[in-house]
Every structure is written in C-alpha cells, then in structure tokens.
Coordinates of C-alpha atoms and ligand atoms in Angstrom, one line a residue:
M290 CA -16.2 -7.9 -2.8
C291 CA -17.7 -8.6 0.6
G292 CA -21.5 -8.4 1.0
I293 CA -23.4 -7.3 4.1
V294 CA -27.0 -7.7 5.2
G295 CA -28.7 -6.9 8.4
Y296 CA -32.3 -7.5 9.5
V297 CA -34.5 -6.6 12.5
G298 CA -38.2 -7.3 12.5
A299 CA -40.8 -9.8 13.6
N300 CA -39.7 -12.8 11.5
Q301 CA -36.9 -15.3 12.0
A302 CA -33.8 -13.4 10.9
A303 CA -31.4 -16.2 9.7
P304 CA -33.4 -17.3 6.6
I305 CA -33.8 -13.6 5.6
L306 CA -30.1 -13.0 6.1
L307 CA -29.2 -16.1 4.0
D308 CA -31.7 -15.0 1.3
G309 CA -30.2 -11.5 1.3
L310 CA -26.7 -12.9 1.1
S311 CA -27.7 -15.0 -1.9
K312 CA -28.6 -11.8 -3.7
L313 CA -25.1 -10.5 -3.1
E314 CA -23.3 -13.6 -4.2
Y315 CA -22.6 -11.9 -7.5
R316 CA -20.1 -9.6 -5.7
G317 CA -17.7 -12.5 -5.3
Y318 CA -16.9 -14.2 -2.0
D319 CA -15.1 -17.2 -0.5
S320 CA -16.9 -17.7 2.8
A321 CA -20.1 -16.7 4.5
G322 CA -21.5 -16.2 8.0
I323 CA -24.3 -14.8 10.1
A324 CA -24.7 -13.5 13.7
V325 CA -28.1 -13.6 15.3
M326 CA -29.4 -12.2 18.6
T327 CA -30.9 -15.2 20.4
G328 CA -32.3 -15.8 23.8
D329 CA -28.8 -17.0 24.8
G330 CA -27.0 -13.9 23.4
I331 CA -25.3 -13.6 20.1
V332 CA -24.9 -16.8 18.1
V333 CA -22.4 -16.9 15.2
K334 CA -22.4 -19.4 12.4
K335 CA -19.8 -19.1 9.7
K336 CA -18.2 -21.3 7.1
Q337 CA -15.6 -21.1 4.4
G338 CA -16.9 -21.9 0.9
R339 CA -20.3 -21.4 -0.7
L340 CA -23.3 -19.9 1.0
A341 CA -25.1 -23.1 0.3
T342 CA -22.7 -24.9 2.7
L343 CA -23.5 -22.5 5.5
S344 CA -27.2 -22.7 4.7
E345 CA -27.1 -26.5 4.9
M346 CA -25.2 -26.3 8.2
I347 CA -28.1 -24.3 9.8
D348 CA -31.0 -25.9 8.0
G349 CA -31.7 -22.9 5.7
G350 CA -31.5 -20.7 8.8
K351 CA -34.3 -22.5 10.7
A352 CA -31.8 -23.8 13.2
V353 CA -30.9 -20.3 14.5
K354 CA -33.7 -18.6 16.4
G355 CA -34.0 -14.9 16.8
T356 CA -35.5 -11.9 14.9
M357 CA -32.4 -9.7 14.5
G358 CA -29.1 -10.4 12.9
I359 CA -26.3 -9.5 10.5
G360 CA -24.8 -11.5 7.7
H361 CA -21.7 -11.4 5.5
T362 CA -20.1 -12.9 2.4
R363 CA -16.3 -12.5 2.6
W364 CA -13.8 -11.8 -0.2
A365 CA -10.5 -12.5 1.5
T366 CA -8.0 -9.6 1.8
H367 CA -6.3 -10.1 5.2
G368 CA -5.8 -13.8 5.9
E369 CA -6.7 -16.8 3.7
P370 CA -10.3 -17.9 3.2
S371 CA -11.0 -20.1 6.3
D372 CA -13.8 -20.6 8.9
T373 CA -11.9 -18.6 11.4
N374 CA -11.2 -15.6 9.1
S375 CA -14.9 -15.6 8.0
H376 CA -17.1 -12.9 9.4
P377 CA -18.9 -12.1 11.8
H378 CA -16.1 -11.6 14.3
L379 CA -16.8 -11.5 18.0
S380 CA -15.2 -9.4 20.7
N381 CA -13.5 -11.5 23.4
S382 CA -16.5 -11.3 25.8
G383 CA -18.9 -12.2 23.0
R384 CA -20.8 -8.9 23.6
F385 CA -20.1 -7.6 20.0
A386 CA -20.4 -9.2 16.6
V387 CA -19.1 -7.3 13.6
V388 CA -19.3 -7.7 9.8
H389 CA -17.2 -5.5 7.7
N390 CA -16.6 -4.7 4.1
G391 CA -13.5 -2.6 3.3
I392 CA -9.9 -2.4 4.6
I393 CA -8.7 -1.1 7.9
E394 CA -5.4 0.4 7.0
N395 CA -4.0 0.9 10.5
Y396 CA -5.1 -2.5 11.7
L397 CA -1.6 -3.7 12.6
K398 CA -1.0 -0.8 14.9
L399 CA -4.4 -1.3 16.5
R400 CA -3.8 -5.0 16.8
E401 CA -0.6 -4.3 18.7
Y402 CA -2.3 -1.7 20.9
L403 CA -5.2 -4.0 21.7
T404 CA -3.0 -7.0 22.4
K405 CA -1.1 -4.9 24.9
K406 CA -4.5 -4.1 26.5
G407 CA -5.1 -7.8 26.9
F408 CA -7.3 -8.5 23.9
E409 CA -6.8 -11.9 22.3
F410 CA -7.0 -12.2 18.5
M411 CA -8.5 -15.3 16.9
S412 CA -8.2 -14.5 13.2
E413 CA -5.7 -12.9 10.8
T414 CA -8.3 -10.3 9.6
D415 CA -8.1 -6.6 9.9
T416 CA -11.8 -6.6 10.9
E417 CA -11.3 -8.3 14.2
V418 CA -9.7 -5.1 15.6
I419 CA -13.1 -3.5 15.2
A420 CA -14.9 -6.0 17.4
H421 CA -12.3 -5.5 20.1
L422 CA -12.3 -1.7 19.8
F423 CA -16.1 -1.8 20.4
E424 CA -15.4 -3.7 23.6
Y425 CA -12.7 -1.3 24.5
Y426 CA -14.7 1.9 24.0
Y427 CA -18.1 0.7 25.1
K428 CA -19.4 2.4 28.3
G429 CA -23.0 1.5 27.9
D430 CA -23.8 3.6 24.8
I431 CA -23.4 1.9 21.5
I432 CA -23.5 5.2 19.5
D433 CA -20.7 6.7 21.5
A434 CA -18.7 3.5 21.1
M435 CA -19.2 3.7 17.3
I436 CA -18.0 7.3 17.2
N437 CA -14.9 6.4 19.1
V438 CA -14.3 3.3 16.9
I439 CA -14.5 5.2 13.6
N440 CA -12.4 8.0 15.0
R441 CA -9.7 5.4 15.6
V442 CA -9.7 3.5 12.3
D443 CA -8.2 4.5 9.0
G444 CA -9.4 3.1 5.8
S445 CA -12.7 2.0 4.3
Y446 CA -15.6 0.3 5.9
A447 CA -19.2 -0.7 5.9
L448 CA -20.0 -2.1 9.3
G449 CA -22.9 -3.9 10.8
V450 CA -22.6 -4.4 14.6
L451 CA -24.7 -6.4 17.1
C452 CA -24.3 -5.6 20.8
A453 CA -25.7 -8.2 23.3
D454 CA -26.8 -5.3 25.5
N455 CA -29.2 -4.1 22.8
P456 CA -31.4 -7.1 22.0
D457 CA -33.8 -5.2 19.8
S458 CA -31.5 -2.9 17.8
F459 CA -28.3 -2.9 15.9
I460 CA -25.9 -0.3 14.5
A461 CA -24.2 0.3 11.2
V462 CA -22.0 2.8 9.4
R463 CA -20.2 3.3 6.1
K464 CA -17.1 5.1 4.8
E465 CA -16.0 4.6 1.2
S466 CA -17.7 1.1 1.1
P467 CA -21.3 0.8 0.0
L468 CA -24.1 0.3 2.5
I469 CA -27.8 1.2 2.2
V470 CA -30.7 1.1 4.6
G471 CA -34.0 -0.6 3.6
L472 CA -37.1 0.7 5.3
G473 CA -39.9 -1.8 5.8
E474 CA -43.1 -2.0 7.7
G475 CA -42.3 -3.3 11.2
E476 CA -38.9 -4.4 9.9
N477 CA -35.7 -2.7 8.7
F478 CA -32.6 -3.8 6.9
I479 CA -29.1 -2.9 5.9
A480 CA -27.4 -4.2 2.8
S481 CA -24.4 -3.7 0.5
D482 CA -26.7 -3.4 -2.5
I483 CA -30.4 -3.1 -3.3
P484 CA -31.1 -6.6 -4.6
A485 CA -30.5 -8.0 -1.1
I486 CA -33.6 -6.2 0.3
L487 CA -35.8 -5.7 -2.7
S488 CA -38.1 -8.6 -2.0
H489 CA -38.9 -6.8 1.3
T490 CA -39.0 -3.1 0.5
R491 CA -38.3 -0.5 -2.2
K492 CA -37.7 2.3 0.2
V493 CA -34.0 3.0 0.9
Y494 CA -31.7 5.5 2.5
F495 CA -28.3 6.1 0.8
L496 CA -25.8 6.8 3.5
E497 CA -23.0 9.4 3.4
N498 CA -19.6 8.7 4.8
N499 CA -19.6 8.2 8.5
E500 CA -23.4 8.5 9.0
I501 CA -24.2 6.1 11.8
V502 CA -27.5 4.2 11.6
F503 CA -29.3 3.0 14.7
I504 CA -32.0 0.5 13.7
N505 CA -34.8 -1.3 15.4
K506 CA -37.8 -2.9 13.9
D507 CA -40.0 0.3 14.0
E508 CA -37.4 3.0 13.6
V509 CA -34.2 4.0 11.8
K510 CA -32.2 6.9 13.2
V511 CA -29.2 8.4 11.5
F512 CA -26.5 10.4 13.3
N513 CA -23.4 12.2 12.3
T514 CA -20.2 11.9 14.2
D515 CA -21.2 14.8 16.5
R516 CA -24.1 12.6 17.5
E517 CA -26.6 15.0 15.9
E518 CA -29.6 13.3 14.2
V519 CA -29.5 13.7 10.4
S520 CA -32.7 13.7 8.3
K521 CA -32.5 11.6 5.2
N522 CA -34.5 11.5 2.0
V523 CA -36.2 8.2 1.1
Y524 CA -35.3 6.9 -2.3
E525 CA -37.9 4.8 -4.0
V526 CA -36.3 2.0 -6.0
D527 CA -38.0 2.0 -9.4
W528 CA -36.9 -1.4 -10.7
D529 CA -38.3 -4.7 -9.9
I530 CA -36.7 -7.7 -8.2
S531 CA -37.2 -9.6 -11.5
A532 CA -34.5 -7.3 -12.9
A533 CA -32.1 -8.8 -10.5
E534 CA -33.2 -12.4 -11.1
K535 CA -32.3 -14.8 -13.8
G536 CA -35.9 -14.9 -15.3
G537 CA -35.5 -18.3 -16.9
Y538 CA -32.0 -17.8 -18.3
E539 CA -29.3 -20.1 -17.2
H540 CA -26.9 -17.3 -16.3
F541 CA -27.1 -13.7 -15.5
M542 CA -24.4 -12.9 -18.0
F543 CA -26.5 -14.3 -20.8
K544 CA -29.6 -12.5 -19.6
E545 CA -27.7 -9.2 -19.4
I546 CA -26.3 -9.7 -22.9
M547 CA -29.8 -10.2 -24.2
E548 CA -31.0 -7.1 -22.3
Q549 CA -28.6 -4.8 -24.1
P550 CA -31.1 -3.5 -26.7
R551 CA -33.5 -2.5 -23.9
A552 CA -30.7 -1.0 -21.8
I553 CA -29.4 1.1 -24.7
A554 CA -32.8 2.3 -25.6
D555 CA -33.5 3.3 -22.0
T556 CA -30.3 5.3 -21.9
V557 CA -30.8 7.0 -25.2
K558 CA -34.6 7.7 -25.3
P559 CA -35.0 10.2 -22.5
R560 CA -32.0 12.2 -23.8
I561 CA -33.5 12.9 -27.3
K562 CA -36.0 15.7 -27.6
D563 CA -37.2 17.5 -30.8
G564 CA -34.2 16.3 -32.7
R565 CA -31.6 17.4 -30.2
I566 CA -29.6 15.8 -27.4
V567 CA -30.9 17.1 -24.1
L568 CA -28.9 16.3 -21.0
D569 CA -31.3 17.8 -18.4
D570 CA -29.3 16.0 -15.7
I571 CA -26.0 17.9 -16.2
S572 CA -25.1 21.5 -15.9
L573 CA -22.1 21.9 -18.2
T574 CA -22.6 25.2 -20.2
A575 CA -21.5 25.7 -23.8
D576 CA -19.1 28.3 -22.3
Y577 CA -17.5 25.8 -20.1
I578 CA -17.2 23.2 -22.8
R579 CA -15.7 25.7 -25.2
N580 CA -12.9 26.4 -22.7
I581 CA -12.0 22.8 -21.9
N582 CA -8.3 22.4 -22.4
K583 CA -8.3 18.7 -21.9
V584 CA -10.6 15.8 -21.1
Y585 CA -9.3 12.9 -19.0
I586 CA -11.4 9.8 -19.0
V587 CA -10.6 7.8 -15.9
A588 CA -11.9 4.3 -15.1
C589 CA -11.0 0.7 -14.4
G590 CA -11.3 -2.5 -16.5
S591 CA -14.1 -2.5 -19.0
A592 CA -15.1 1.0 -18.0
Y593 CA -11.6 2.0 -19.0
H594 CA -12.1 0.3 -22.4
V595 CA -15.2 2.5 -22.9
G596 CA -12.9 5.4 -22.3
V597 CA -10.6 4.3 -25.1
V598 CA -13.6 4.4 -27.5
G599 CA -14.5 7.8 -26.0
K600 CA -11.1 9.2 -26.8
Y601 CA -11.6 8.4 -30.5
V602 CA -15.1 9.6 -30.6
I603 CA -14.6 12.9 -28.7
E604 CA -11.4 13.8 -30.5
Q605 CA -13.0 13.2 -33.9
M606 CA -16.2 15.0 -33.2
V607 CA -15.1 18.0 -31.2
R608 CA -11.3 18.1 -31.5
I609 CA -10.7 18.4 -27.7
P610 CA -7.6 16.4 -26.6
V611 CA -8.6 13.4 -24.5
E612 CA -6.3 11.3 -22.4
V613 CA -7.6 7.9 -21.1
M614 CA -6.2 6.7 -17.8
V615 CA -6.6 3.7 -15.6
A616 CA -7.9 5.1 -12.3
S617 CA -5.3 3.4 -10.1
E618 CA -2.6 5.2 -12.1
F619 CA -4.3 8.6 -12.4
R620 CA -4.2 9.2 -8.7
Y621 CA -0.5 8.6 -8.4
C622 CA 0.8 10.2 -11.6
N623 CA 0.6 13.8 -10.7
P624 CA -1.8 14.6 -13.5
I625 CA -1.9 18.0 -15.1
A626 CA -5.3 19.5 -14.6
D627 CA -7.0 22.7 -13.7
E628 CA -10.4 24.3 -13.7
H629 CA -10.6 24.0 -17.5
T630 CA -9.9 20.2 -17.4
L631 CA -12.9 17.9 -17.5
V632 CA -12.3 14.6 -15.7
V633 CA -14.9 12.0 -16.9
L634 CA -15.2 9.1 -14.5
I635 CA -16.9 6.0 -15.8
S636 CA -18.2 3.4 -13.4
Q637 CA -21.0 0.9 -13.3
S638 CA -21.1 0.5 -9.5
G639 CA -20.1 4.0 -8.7
E640 CA -18.2 2.4 -5.7
T641 CA -14.9 1.4 -7.3
A642 CA -12.2 2.5 -4.8
D643 CA -9.6 3.5 -7.4
T644 CA -12.1 5.5 -9.4
I645 CA -13.4 7.3 -6.3
A646 CA -9.8 8.2 -5.3
A647 CA -9.2 9.5 -8.8
M648 CA -12.3 11.6 -8.7
R649 CA -11.2 13.1 -5.4
E650 CA -7.7 13.8 -6.8
A651 CA -9.3 15.5 -9.8
K652 CA -11.3 17.7 -7.5
R653 CA -8.3 18.5 -5.4
L654 CA -6.6 19.8 -8.6
G655 CA -9.6 22.0 -9.3
A656 CA -10.8 20.0 -12.3
R657 CA -14.5 19.6 -13.0
T658 CA -15.7 16.0 -12.6
F659 CA -18.3 14.4 -14.8
A660 CA -19.5 10.9 -13.9
I661 CA -21.1 8.2 -16.1
V662 CA -22.6 5.9 -13.5
N663 CA -25.1 3.1 -13.4
A664 CA -25.8 2.7 -9.7
V665 CA -28.1 5.5 -8.5
G666 CA -27.0 7.2 -5.3
S667 CA -23.6 5.5 -5.3
C668 CA -20.5 7.4 -4.1
I669 CA -19.3 8.6 -7.4
A670 CA -22.8 9.7 -8.4
R671 CA -23.1 11.7 -5.2
E672 CA -19.7 13.4 -5.3
A673 CA -19.1 14.2 -9.0
D674 CA -20.1 17.7 -10.2
D675 CA -22.3 16.2 -12.9
V676 CA -23.7 12.7 -13.4
L677 CA -25.0 11.1 -16.6
Y678 CA -26.8 8.0 -15.5
T679 CA -26.8 4.9 -17.6
W680 CA -30.0 3.0 -17.4
A681 CA -28.7 -0.6 -17.6
G682 CA -30.6 -1.7 -14.5
P683 CA -28.9 -4.0 -12.0
E684 CA -26.0 -5.9 -13.4
I685 CA -25.4 -9.1 -11.5
A686 CA -22.9 -11.1 -13.5
V687 CA -19.4 -10.2 -12.5
A688 CA -18.3 -9.7 -16.1
T689 CA -20.0 -6.6 -17.4
T690 CA -21.9 -6.5 -20.6
K691 CA -25.0 -4.3 -20.6
A692 CA -23.4 -1.7 -18.3
Y693 CA -20.4 -1.5 -20.7
S694 CA -22.8 -1.1 -23.6
T695 CA -24.8 1.7 -21.9
Q696 CA -21.5 3.4 -20.9
L697 CA -20.6 3.4 -24.6
T698 CA -24.0 5.0 -25.3
A699 CA -23.4 7.6 -22.7
V700 CA -20.1 8.5 -24.2
Y701 CA -21.7 8.9 -27.6
L702 CA -24.4 11.1 -26.1
M703 CA -21.9 13.2 -24.3
S704 CA -19.8 13.7 -27.4
I705 CA -22.6 14.6 -29.7
Y706 CA -23.9 17.0 -27.0
F707 CA -20.5 18.7 -26.9
G708 CA -20.6 19.0 -30.7
Q709 CA -24.1 20.3 -30.7
E710 CA -23.6 22.9 -28.0
L711 CA -20.4 24.1 -29.6
G712 CA -22.0 24.3 -33.0
L713 CA -19.4 22.0 -34.4
I714 CA -21.7 19.5 -36.0
S715 CA -24.2 20.4 -38.8
S716 CA -27.9 19.7 -38.4
A717 CA -27.5 16.9 -41.0
Q718 CA -24.8 15.3 -39.0
L719 CA -26.8 15.7 -35.8
R720 CA -29.8 14.0 -37.4
R721 CA -27.4 11.2 -38.6
Y722 CA -26.0 10.6 -35.2
I723 CA -29.3 10.6 -33.5
K724 CA -30.7 8.1 -36.0
A725 CA -27.6 5.9 -35.4
L726 CA -28.4 5.9 -31.7
E727 CA -32.1 5.3 -32.2
D728 CA -31.4 2.4 -34.6
L729 CA -28.8 0.7 -32.4
P730 CA -31.2 -1.4 -30.3
A731 CA -32.8 -3.0 -33.4
K732 CA -29.4 -3.8 -34.9
I733 CA -28.2 -5.4 -31.7
E734 CA -31.4 -7.5 -31.6
K735 CA -30.5 -8.7 -35.1
L736 CA -27.0 -9.6 -34.0
L737 CA -28.4 -11.5 -31.0
E738 CA -30.6 -13.6 -33.3
N739 CA -27.5 -15.0 -34.9
K740 CA -26.0 -16.2 -31.6
G741 CA -26.0 -19.8 -32.9
D742 CA -23.2 -18.9 -35.3
I743 CA -21.0 -17.7 -32.5
Q744 CA -21.8 -20.7 -30.4
Y745 CA -20.6 -22.9 -33.3
I746 CA -17.3 -21.0 -33.5
A747 CA -16.9 -21.2 -29.8
S748 CA -17.4 -24.9 -29.9
K749 CA -14.4 -25.2 -32.3
Y750 CA -12.0 -23.3 -30.2
F751 CA -13.0 -23.5 -26.6
N752 CA -9.9 -25.7 -25.8
T753 CA -7.4 -23.2 -27.2
K754 CA -4.7 -21.9 -24.9
S755 CA -4.4 -18.4 -26.2
V756 CA -6.4 -15.9 -28.2
F757 CA -5.3 -12.6 -29.8
F758 CA -7.7 -9.8 -30.5
I759 CA -6.6 -7.3 -33.1
G760 CA -8.1 -4.2 -34.6
R761 CA -7.4 -0.6 -35.5
T762 CA -8.7 2.6 -33.9
L763 CA -12.2 2.0 -32.7
D764 CA -11.9 -1.7 -33.4
Y765 CA -8.7 -1.8 -31.3
A766 CA -10.7 -0.2 -28.4
V767 CA -13.3 -3.0 -28.7
A768 CA -10.5 -5.6 -29.0
L769 CA -9.4 -4.6 -25.5
E770 CA -12.9 -5.4 -24.1
G771 CA -13.2 -8.7 -26.1
S772 CA -9.9 -9.8 -24.7
L773 CA -10.7 -9.0 -21.1
K774 CA -14.1 -10.7 -21.4
L775 CA -12.6 -13.9 -22.6
K776 CA -9.8 -14.1 -20.0
E777 CA -12.0 -13.2 -17.0
I778 CA -14.7 -15.8 -17.6
S779 CA -12.9 -18.6 -19.6
Y780 CA -9.4 -18.2 -18.0
I781 CA -7.9 -18.4 -21.5
H782 CA -4.8 -16.3 -22.0
S783 CA -5.6 -13.5 -24.4
E784 CA -4.2 -10.2 -25.5
A785 CA -5.5 -7.3 -27.5
Y786 CA -3.2 -5.6 -30.0
A787 CA -3.4 -2.6 -32.3
A788 CA -3.2 -4.7 -35.4
G789 CA -0.3 -2.6 -36.9
E790 CA 1.7 -3.2 -33.7
L791 CA 1.9 -7.0 -34.0
K792 CA 4.9 -6.9 -36.3
H793 CA 6.9 -5.0 -33.7
G794 CA 7.3 -8.1 -31.6
T795 CA 4.2 -10.0 -30.7
I796 CA 3.9 -11.7 -34.1
A797 CA 6.7 -13.9 -32.8
L798 CA 4.0 -15.7 -30.9
M799 CA 2.0 -16.7 -33.9
E800 CA 2.2 -20.4 -34.8
K801 CA 0.0 -23.1 -36.2
G802 CA -3.4 -23.0 -34.6
T803 CA -3.1 -19.6 -32.7
V804 CA -6.5 -18.1 -32.6
V805 CA -6.7 -14.5 -33.8
V806 CA -10.0 -12.5 -33.6
A807 CA -9.6 -9.7 -36.2
L808 CA -12.0 -6.8 -36.0
C809 CA -12.3 -5.2 -39.4
T810 CA -15.2 -2.8 -39.2
V811 CA -13.4 0.6 -39.5
G812 CA -14.2 1.4 -43.1
N813 CA -11.0 3.2 -44.2
L814 CA -8.8 0.7 -42.5
F815 CA -10.4 -2.5 -43.9
D816 CA -7.6 -3.1 -46.4
K817 CA -5.0 -2.7 -43.7
M818 CA -6.7 -5.3 -41.6
L819 CA -6.8 -7.7 -44.6
S820 CA -3.0 -7.3 -44.7
N821 CA -2.7 -8.0 -41.0
I822 CA -4.9 -11.1 -41.4
K823 CA -2.6 -12.3 -44.2
E824 CA 0.4 -11.7 -41.9
V825 CA -0.9 -13.9 -39.1
K826 CA -2.4 -16.5 -41.5
A827 CA 1.1 -16.9 -43.1
R828 CA 2.3 -18.0 -39.6
G829 CA -0.4 -20.6 -39.2
A830 CA -3.0 -18.6 -37.2
V831 CA -6.7 -19.4 -37.4
V832 CA -8.6 -16.2 -38.0
I833 CA -12.1 -15.3 -36.8
A834 CA -13.0 -12.0 -38.4
V835 CA -15.7 -9.5 -37.5
A836 CA -16.8 -7.3 -40.5
E837 CA -19.6 -5.2 -41.7
E838 CA -22.3 -6.9 -43.7
G839 CA -21.4 -6.8 -47.4
R840 CA -17.6 -6.9 -47.0
T841 CA -17.6 -10.5 -48.3
E842 CA -14.0 -10.2 -49.7
I843 CA -12.9 -11.0 -46.2
E844 CA -14.1 -14.6 -46.6
Q845 CA -11.1 -15.3 -48.8
E846 CA -8.7 -14.5 -45.9
A847 CA -10.5 -15.4 -42.7
D848 CA -11.4 -18.9 -41.5
H849 CA -14.7 -17.6 -40.0
V850 CA -16.5 -14.4 -40.5
I851 CA -19.1 -12.8 -38.2
Y852 CA -21.0 -10.1 -40.0
V853 CA -22.5 -7.1 -38.1
P854 CA -25.2 -4.9 -39.5
K855 CA -24.1 -1.8 -41.4
C856 CA -24.4 1.3 -39.2
D857 CA -22.8 4.6 -38.5
E858 CA -19.1 4.4 -37.6
L859 CA -20.0 6.2 -34.3
T860 CA -22.0 3.3 -33.0
M861 CA -20.1 0.4 -34.6
P862 CA -18.2 -0.5 -31.3
S863 CA -21.6 -1.2 -29.7
E864 CA -22.3 -3.8 -32.4
V865 CA -18.8 -5.3 -32.6
V866 CA -18.6 -6.0 -28.9
V867 CA -21.8 -8.2 -28.9
P868 CA -20.3 -11.3 -30.8
L869 CA -17.2 -11.0 -28.6
Q870 CA -19.3 -11.1 -25.4
L871 CA -21.2 -14.1 -26.8
F872 CA -18.0 -15.8 -27.8
S873 CA -16.6 -15.5 -24.3
Y874 CA -19.9 -16.7 -22.8
Y875 CA -20.1 -19.8 -25.0
V876 CA -16.4 -20.7 -24.4
S877 CA -16.9 -20.4 -20.7
S878 CA -20.1 -22.4 -20.8
L879 CA -18.4 -25.2 -22.9
K880 CA -15.6 -25.3 -20.4
G881 CA -18.2 -25.8 -17.7
L882 CA -17.0 -22.8 -15.7
D883 CA -18.8 -20.6 -13.2
I884 CA -19.7 -17.9 -15.7
D885 CA -21.4 -15.4 -13.4
K886 CA -18.9 -15.7 -10.6
P887 CA -15.5 -16.2 -12.2
R888 CA -12.6 -17.2 -9.8
N889 CA -10.8 -14.4 -8.0
L890 CA -13.0 -11.7 -9.2
A891 CA -15.5 -9.4 -7.5
K892 CA -18.2 -7.3 -9.0
S893 CA -17.6 -4.2 -7.1
V894 CA -14.0 -3.5 -6.3
T895 CA -14.2 -1.4 -3.2
V896 CA -10.6 -1.8 -2.1
E897 CA -7.6 -0.2 -3.6
Ligands
LIG147 C1 -15.0 -6.6 -16.3 C2 -15.5 -5.7 -15.3 C3 -14.6 -4.8 -14.6 C4 -15.2 -3.5 -14.3 C5 -14.3 -2.7 -13.4 C6 -14.8 -1.3 -13.1 O1 -16.0 -7.4 -16.9 O2 -16.7 -5.7 -15.0 O3 -13.4 -4.7 -15.3 O4 -15.5 -2.8 -15.5 O5 -14.0 -3.3 -12.2 O6 -16.0 -1.4 -12.3 P1 -17.0 -0.2 -12.2 O7 -17.6 0.1 -13.6 O8 -18.1 -0.7 -11.2 O9 -16.2 1.0 -11.7

C-alpha cells in the first residue's frame, strides 16, 4: 500500500526522498510524487507509473532544489492511477502539500462541505480533502490546524504535511496506518517503514495513534491531541540495511526463500533453554492456559494458512478446540468469545487493517489477545496482550516466504509451550519436539540445495492454465499456501483442495494435462493420497507429488516426485512449503513476471 517518506536536514531533499521511496517500492504502488520546500514555495512533482519515471523527470531529484520535502508512492483506492490523482496534493492556495496513506471514510461529506465553502477539487482522491481542510483551519499555527483536521476526519491515515509558512519544519501524524520517525544528526525523517531511512539512521520513534510530530532538522517534538508534549522512547533498529537489500540475488523473494533456515533458527534458538520452551516475552500462566475454552486464530492470506496448520497442531497436542478465521470475517460474524477465549492474531507487518480490527473486536468481547508478529513496534505488537515475535527480519517481496515459515515456527513453539505448561506432553515428547525444531534449519538447507530439480519441473509446466494443490490434514494446510503463492506471483489459476473432497465436485475439472500437486507427507494418510493420485491420473492429470524420503512407491503413480527429508510430523509443513515456494518462484521467473511486486498486490494491506 502507499508509502510515505519525509526529510528535513542540510542535504538536497529530493534525491533522499526518491531513495527512500525506492525502499518502499515493495509495498506496491502505481504512481509516485514528491513535494519540496524551495525558495519559490512548495514545488510538487508527481507521475503515474514507476518511481524510475518520476526520477527521470527530475534528474534523480537534482532538478528540485530544497532541503525539506515529503514523498509518496500511491496504491490507488479512490480514483484511478493518474498524474492528477497521485500525491502530494496541494491546497488551492498552494500553501499546503499533503501525502497520505489510508482511507478517509467521510471524504464525500467533507468534499461537499468544502466545495460549498468555495474550495475547488482537482482530483478524485479522498486525500485532497485533507489539503483543503488544512487551508480551512489554518490560523497561523500548524499544530492547531492538524488537531482540527484529525478531529474532522474519520478513517485511517498516515500524513506528512508541508506548510509554505514553515520553511524549516513539517508535520506528520498517524492513525491506524504505519508511520515512524527517524532521528538523525542534523536531519530527521518520517517513513512508512524502517528500510526507507535505514541508510541514514537506526534511531526511530514508533508513533501511537494521533500523535502529532513536528519536525525540523535539529528537533522532533511529539504532541497529543490536547497539544501536550509527549516523551517518546528511542528504539534502536538492530538489523542492517543489507537485510533489506537484494545482496546479489536477482529477486528479494529468492533471497528470502534462501534465508529461511536462518530466520527459523533465530526464531527458535532464544526460546529453548535447558531443554524447555521458555517464552520470556509472554505472560500467559499455566492457570490461564488450563482454563482456555477456545482458541481463535485470526489472520489474513498466508498468515491465515499458518493458522490452519496451527489448528491441527494445537488440537492434537493440547486438545483445546481451535477455530481459524479470516480476519475480515471475524470482525463481522459476532464471534463467541469471553475472558477464557484466546484470540491469536498472526501478522507479518502487524499493520494489516483487517487483523487490527479483529484484534480490537476480540478485546471488546473480553478475550485475551496473543499476537505472532514480525514487525517490531507495529500496531498489533503494541496493542495485543502478549506478543511472540518472529525473527524473520525485514521481508520485502510482496509474496511472503520467510515470514510464513517463522510464523509456523512460532505456532509450534506456542503449542509445545502450552503442552509443556499443562503437563500434557511427556519429557520424551518434549525432547523430540525440541529436536525437531532445532533440526529444521539444516533440513531446509538440504531442500534448498535441490532447487535445480524444482526449476526443471517448473520449466515443464510454466505455461499451464490451472494447477490444483491437494493434500490431507497438515498437507492440506500447506496446499492452501502453495496455491496462493502460485496464483499471486504467476497469475496462474490455482486451487487447493482437501484431497478427499475432490470427488464431491471438483474432479469434474480434471482433464488431460491438468497439473495436480499432491502433497503426501502425512504418514497415516499416505495410502489415501495414493488413491487420490490414481483418481486424478485416471482423468488425464499430470501429478507432481511431494513425499517423505524413502516413500519411493509413489514413483509408480506420480509423474514427478519431490522428496523432503524425514522429520517429525510436527515440523513437516515447514519442509513441504519450501518446494512449493520455489515452484512458484521459478514459474513466475520463466514467465518473465515482476516476482517481487506482483500486479494489484500490496505488501502491507492497511485498508479494509
Ligand atoms: C501472501 C501474503 C499475504 C499476507 C497477508 C497478511 O504472500 O503475503 O497473503 O500474508 O496480506 O499480511 P500480514 O501478515 O502482514 O498481516
């Protein structure tokens, strides 16, 4: 979704803004723009299309003089992608320039109101009302104007605002949409995400809703809506800019696939001490866990698929009923929850609007919220009762891989922890599970070494029109993720089915050449999967099977077999997903598509 950067300092702002925006390209966008305070007032340059087009238009930023500015990449919500609808938007007098990420829900009413007051609208965006509201409320004090503006708008926003009367400072605010402040030496920044500022500073403020930031090159002041100054803790970013760069790989997605062993090890290692799972970061007591009447796992997209694995794992291990729900449904379905209900929210970004809303609904119902989050200091991490961080590091490719894998790991950790605290698993079982977790990175390394085999299979089928992923129980949960991965980056139609369900309708779609990826790693269901493979083969399907090493009998049924190392059933989903990620990656690459930034998608979905 939209990306914002802001800079004030001693250097020329425009190249810094363009560089910052380039680090936010992963979020998805369709146009880009900057506004810079120059000797002649605010100058806006904006353009539909890639950031490179804007950069070319202004000679990499050199053509726009000035040491303070704001920049934006837009992901269209209100009004088509166009130069006019691109941000920044100016007020009619040109005194205010605004960049915005989020949605102003009452913009139509405000637009009508402001039109009656004589304001003229240039664009179809919701954002433009903000520029005019600033003009309307401004009586010489920018902070007062900001307070009035945010009191007037409903919805979500991260805003960066330049005012021509303040040539050395600008103002920003956030509510429900991400925005951080970067604290430099003689220069300060705002940004939607850390990578945009990391080459300049590691010191950041995370902002709470409606905290207003007044920034000049030497000082950052934060106010609440009563205009009282708020003191903030400085957070020191502990990862390097190289973590958010391609580091020699052609695509972020590939780099992130390769980083999975490291990410899983980082998520597991600090949580294992003296042969036990230790979750220092959470405060759930054995008493609370014992009295849980139900667990909801609530998330979106791939994180939801982690929840489907979580249901199998938690129910098997600790026999607590688990319901997995898509966050956008949870909030509207009047869920049954009370203080004995644990609502687990899973989110890489911690900023997904639907998941945030679901978390708040859970809290309203009195449930306890437990978040599995990757982005430190994000909204969900701040608001949930407990947070179990995944240590995947920054994930830049839109299609998640390493964050998904670390979320799976966090779910295993949580589940084993529950079993351990409730005394439901024996010490032998505990040792077995811990070993499975510790062995996982090496097993994934081994799988990654065989990537050439997957590339070969992808080269045979990258032109196919449709792919079905089938599996049972845990394999079905991974099939959901394999299918999503393929469709989002290769644009090939694909569906995931519980293998036993095919014969209830979908098998009608099987014909000569239909590609079926059959996941056959659940030991006691292996024979059932062989039968399902026979069923689809009999209708002409081509079958790519994924099976545990040693199950060579599958070679008689499937056209291709991808073997994964033997491991505990608990951690098998973490292995199975890897060839599916690679398959999607290679298919997309062979089709020549934009792997890291697939069409229509955004990394962090901050609108409902
Ligand atoms: C798919 C993908 C999305 C996200 C979903 C939730 O590859 O990345 O489906 O998993 O948008 O995002 P987070 O985890 O940030 O809440």
